[in-house]
Amino acid sequence: MFTHRTPRVAAARKLTARSARSATGRFLVEGAQAVREAFAYAANSVHELFVTEQTASRHADLLQQAEAAGTRVSTVTPRAAEMLSETKTPQGLVAVCDTVDVPIAEALSGRPRLVVVLFEVSDPGNAGTVVRVADAAGADAVVFAGDAVDPHNGKCVRASTGSLFHLPVARARDAAEVFDACRSAGLRVVAADGAAEHKLDDVAVEEALTGPTAWVFGNEAHGLPAELTRAADTAVAVPIHGAAESLNLATAAAVCLYATARIQRITCRDDEPRRTS
């Protein structure tokens, strides 16, 4: 049984740091649901599964999946599991996986109709939740742009609840590059801006959203810079009908993405493929 001093446990523990993830191309996935999705959608990328005896007895199916995938299973002490965890209550189940991000051209291939761009979103919980929402709404890709949080951050991975493995994820520092790539893929770039003149429920906006759309969401505290809002094809606000000052990022993204998905599914032609996974 491995302890927290075992070299492989110590090496895996380093992956809680962004620098180590960047250097190795690997990250940690914690929890039964997220690990289950990793095996289901990217089994070849799962290199090792650390599990306590107690957790192993509750999740025999995951050990069977690991065996089928040829993944090394290492039994660890509760203390070692705690060292590998970034939560207050460790789940006793952590996988080492290859990072999932792909080049933006690859993420936007295949005639996408709905794409999410997160520009300088800094909170990993928000980012992971938006990835999950994008997945649920049937989006084709998520792009982390500018100085955004690492999608492989532990909190981001947990908040995505496995959705990180379901759809292409890309990263790009240059927002202009992202906008150009979106337009090259046939997408209309729509900036989410609470101060925008056009509202999500405007008839003209709904008509515009029938086509392939890339929604751009900005930083939780500062939103999108004015120059990026101007660079978008249009800016749209979620209408506030009550007294609330605003919506948080994940909620606003959910409203925008589901509204767009509804419109697109009503108008989508039979010959326009949708992501089915």
GROMACS .gro file of C-alpha atoms in nm, residues 26-220:
model
  195
   26ARG     CA    1  -0.110   1.557  -1.699
   27PHE     CA    2  -0.364   1.651  -1.433
   28LEU     CA    3  -0.561   1.503  -1.145
   29VAL     CA    4  -0.924   1.396  -1.164
   30GLU     CA    5  -1.091   1.337  -0.828
   31GLY     CA    6  -1.417   1.165  -0.746
   32ALA     CA    7  -1.610   0.867  -0.875
   33GLN     CA    8  -1.827   1.051  -1.127
   34ALA     CA    9  -1.544   1.244  -1.290
   35VAL     CA   10  -1.320   0.936  -1.302
   36ARG     CA   11  -1.605   0.733  -1.448
   37GLU     CA   12  -1.641   0.988  -1.729
   38ALA     CA   13  -1.267   0.983  -1.789
   39PHE     CA   14  -1.278   0.608  -1.845
   40ALA     CA   15  -1.591   0.634  -2.058
   41TYR     CA   16  -1.465   0.908  -2.291
   42ALA     CA   17  -1.086   0.905  -2.268
   43ALA     CA   18  -0.979   0.571  -2.123
   44ASN     CA   19  -0.643   0.577  -2.300
   45SER     CA   20  -0.554   0.901  -2.125
   46VAL     CA   21  -0.594   0.761  -1.771
   47HIS     CA   22  -0.248   0.656  -1.653
   48GLU     CA   23  -0.298   0.570  -1.287
   49LEU     CA   24  -0.580   0.537  -1.038
   50PHE     CA   25  -0.507   0.600  -0.671
   51VAL     CA   26  -0.773   0.455  -0.443
   52THR     CA   27  -0.817   0.374  -0.076
   53GLU     CA   28  -0.933   0.029   0.028
   54GLN     CA   29  -1.262   0.165   0.160
   55THR     CA   30  -1.338   0.353  -0.162
   56ALA     CA   31  -1.234   0.056  -0.376
   57SER     CA   32  -1.494  -0.160  -0.204
   58ARG     CA   33  -1.766   0.090  -0.298
   59HIS     CA   34  -1.663   0.136  -0.660
   60ALA     CA   35  -1.572  -0.203  -0.796
   61ASP     CA   36  -1.700  -0.094  -1.138
   62LEU     CA   37  -1.427   0.168  -1.165
   63LEU     CA   38  -1.158  -0.085  -1.083
   64GLN     CA   39  -1.299  -0.308  -1.355
   65GLN     CA   40  -1.288  -0.017  -1.600
   66ALA     CA   41  -0.930   0.053  -1.500
   67GLU     CA   42  -0.836  -0.310  -1.558
   68ALA     CA   43  -1.006  -0.309  -1.898
   69ALA     CA   44  -0.819   0.008  -1.995
   70GLY     CA   45  -0.485  -0.123  -1.872
   71THR     CA   46  -0.462   0.153  -1.613
   72ARG     CA   47  -0.236   0.101  -1.313
   73VAL     CA   48  -0.437   0.085  -0.989
   74SER     CA   49  -0.249   0.185  -0.674
   75THR     CA   50  -0.398   0.135  -0.330
   76VAL     CA   51  -0.313   0.424  -0.099
   77THR     CA   52  -0.355   0.510   0.265
   78PRO     CA   53  -0.619   0.764   0.368
   79ARG     CA   54  -0.335   1.006   0.444
   80ALA     CA   55  -0.200   0.967   0.089
   81ALA     CA   56  -0.549   1.020  -0.053
   82GLU     CA   57  -0.576   1.335   0.154
   83MET     CA   58  -0.247   1.462   0.010
   84LEU     CA   59  -0.375   1.405  -0.344
   85SER     CA   60  -0.705   1.577  -0.277
   86GLU     CA   61  -0.781   1.949  -0.295
   87THR     CA   62  -1.106   1.919  -0.102
   88LYS     CA   63  -1.188   1.934   0.267
   89THR     CA   64  -1.345   1.589   0.242
   90PRO     CA   65  -1.126   1.366   0.022
   91GLN     CA   66  -1.317   1.108  -0.180
   92GLY     CA   67  -1.036   0.853  -0.178
   93LEU     CA   68  -1.030   0.821  -0.556
   94VAL     CA   69  -0.793   1.019  -0.778
   95ALA     CA   70  -0.684   0.950  -1.137
   96VAL     CA   71  -0.382   1.085  -1.324
   97CYS     CA   72  -0.491   1.177  -1.678
   98ASP     CA   73  -0.351   1.345  -1.986
   99THR     CA   74  -0.463   1.705  -2.020
  100VAL     CA   75  -0.763   1.742  -2.248
  101ASP     CA   76  -0.708   2.073  -2.429
  102VAL     CA   77  -0.664   2.067  -2.806
  103PRO     CA   78  -0.559   2.330  -3.064
  104ILE     CA   79  -0.834   2.581  -3.133
  105ALA     CA   80  -0.856   2.480  -3.499
  106GLU     CA   81  -0.931   2.125  -3.391
  107ALA     CA   82  -1.185   2.236  -3.131
  108LEU     CA   83  -1.373   2.439  -3.393
  109SER     CA   84  -1.363   2.182  -3.671
  110GLY     CA   85  -1.672   2.000  -3.795
  111ARG     CA   86  -1.910   2.292  -3.854
  112PRO     CA   87  -1.981   2.392  -3.492
  113ARG     CA   88  -2.310   2.567  -3.419
  114LEU     CA   89  -2.265   2.667  -3.056
  115VAL     CA   90  -1.932   2.754  -2.894
  116VAL     CA   91  -1.844   2.913  -2.559
  117VAL     CA   92  -1.549   3.150  -2.517
  118LEU     CA   93  -1.442   3.230  -2.160
  119PHE     CA   94  -1.224   3.541  -2.166
  120GLU     CA   95  -1.009   3.587  -1.855
  121VAL     CA   96  -1.258   3.401  -1.637
  122SER     CA   97  -1.060   3.358  -1.317
  123ASP     CA   98  -1.276   3.154  -1.080
  124PRO     CA   99  -1.226   2.780  -1.141
  125GLY     CA  100  -1.563   2.690  -0.993
  126ASN     CA  101  -1.741   2.927  -1.232
  127ALA     CA  102  -1.536   2.804  -1.527
  128GLY     CA  103  -1.606   2.439  -1.452
  129THR     CA  104  -1.976   2.509  -1.407
  130VAL     CA  105  -1.989   2.685  -1.745
  131VAL     CA  106  -1.819   2.384  -1.907
  132ARG     CA  107  -2.089   2.166  -1.754
  133VAL     CA  108  -2.364   2.402  -1.872
  134ALA     CA  109  -2.211   2.414  -2.222
  135ASP     CA  110  -2.209   2.036  -2.233
  136ALA     CA  111  -2.569   2.013  -2.113
  137ALA     CA  112  -2.684   2.272  -2.369
  138GLY     CA  113  -2.522   2.076  -2.649
  139ALA     CA  114  -2.237   2.318  -2.723
  140ASP     CA  115  -1.966   2.198  -2.959
  141ALA     CA  116  -1.659   2.342  -2.781
  142VAL     CA  117  -1.533   2.566  -2.501
  143VAL     CA  118  -1.239   2.802  -2.549
  144PHE     CA  119  -1.047   2.951  -2.256
  145ALA     CA  120  -0.908   3.282  -2.382
  146GLY     CA  121  -0.668   3.544  -2.249
  147ASP     CA  122  -0.535   3.503  -1.896
  148ALA     CA  123  -0.806   3.255  -1.799
  149VAL     CA  124  -0.800   2.992  -1.529
  150ASP     CA  125  -0.647   2.658  -1.620
  151PRO     CA  126  -0.932   2.421  -1.716
  152HIS     CA  127  -0.734   2.144  -1.543
  153ASN     CA  128  -0.743   2.323  -1.208
  154GLY     CA  129  -0.880   2.082  -0.949
  155LYS     CA  130  -1.182   2.295  -0.859
  156CYS     CA  131  -1.262   2.351  -1.227
  157VAL     CA  132  -1.242   1.978  -1.297
  158ARG     CA  133  -1.472   1.897  -1.005
  159ALA     CA  134  -1.723   2.167  -1.103
  160SER     CA  135  -1.741   2.029  -1.457
  161THR     CA  136  -1.844   1.689  -1.311
  162GLY     CA  137  -1.690   1.501  -1.602
  163SER     CA  138  -1.810   1.735  -1.878
  164LEU     CA  139  -1.447   1.833  -1.938
  165PHE     CA  140  -1.417   1.497  -2.117
  166HIS     CA  141  -1.734   1.535  -2.323
  167LEU     CA  142  -1.655   1.823  -2.557
  168PRO     CA  143  -1.342   1.981  -2.706
  169VAL     CA  144  -1.164   2.233  -2.484
  170ALA     CA  145  -0.906   2.476  -2.625
  171ARG     CA  146  -0.687   2.751  -2.484
  172ALA     CA  147  -0.556   3.064  -2.656
  173ARG     CA  148  -0.396   3.376  -2.512
  174ASP     CA  149  -0.488   3.612  -2.795
  175ALA     CA  150  -0.856   3.704  -2.805
  176ALA     CA  151  -0.821   3.836  -3.161
  177GLU     CA  152  -0.695   3.493  -3.265
  178VAL     CA  153  -0.998   3.333  -3.101
  179PHE     CA  154  -1.241   3.570  -3.275
  180ASP     CA  155  -1.072   3.508  -3.612
  181ALA     CA  156  -1.087   3.132  -3.557
  182CYS     CA  157  -1.455   3.150  -3.466
  183ARG     CA  158  -1.538   3.353  -3.776
  184SER     CA  159  -1.333   3.119  -3.995
  185ALA     CA  160  -1.545   2.835  -3.857
  186GLY     CA  161  -1.859   3.022  -3.966
  187LEU     CA  162  -1.958   3.141  -3.619
  188ARG     CA  163  -2.112   3.477  -3.532
  189VAL     CA  164  -1.929   3.624  -3.232
  190VAL     CA  165  -2.173   3.743  -2.966
  191ALA     CA  166  -2.044   3.926  -2.657
  192ALA     CA  167  -2.240   3.887  -2.334
  193ASP     CA  168  -2.253   4.240  -2.192
  194GLY     CA  169  -2.492   4.348  -1.919
  195ALA     CA  170  -2.493   4.705  -2.051
  196ALA     CA  171  -2.565   4.612  -2.413
  197GLU     CA  172  -2.853   4.781  -2.591
  198HIS     CA  173  -2.979   4.457  -2.743
  199LYS     CA  174  -3.151   4.212  -2.508
  200LEU     CA  175  -3.156   3.835  -2.529
  201ASP     CA  176  -3.534   3.830  -2.579
  202ASP     CA  177  -3.536   4.086  -2.861
  203VAL     CA  178  -3.683   3.941  -3.179
  204ALA     CA  179  -3.384   4.056  -3.386
  205VAL     CA  180  -3.142   3.890  -3.142
  206GLU     CA  181  -3.336   3.564  -3.147
  207GLU     CA  182  -3.326   3.566  -3.527
  208ALA     CA  183  -2.949   3.625  -3.522
  209LEU     CA  184  -2.897   3.332  -3.284
  210THR     CA  185  -3.048   3.085  -3.530
  211GLY     CA  186  -2.710   3.069  -3.703
  212PRO     CA  187  -2.381   2.927  -3.570
  213THR     CA  188  -2.293   3.129  -3.261
  214ALA     CA  189  -1.990   3.181  -3.039
  215TRP     CA  190  -2.088   3.333  -2.706
  216VAL     CA  191  -1.811   3.530  -2.533
  217PHE     CA  192  -1.828   3.568  -2.155
  218GLY     CA  193  -1.590   3.788  -1.959
  219ASN     CA  194  -1.428   3.803  -1.619
  220GLU     CA  195  -1.662   3.767  -1.321
   0.00000   0.00000   0.00000
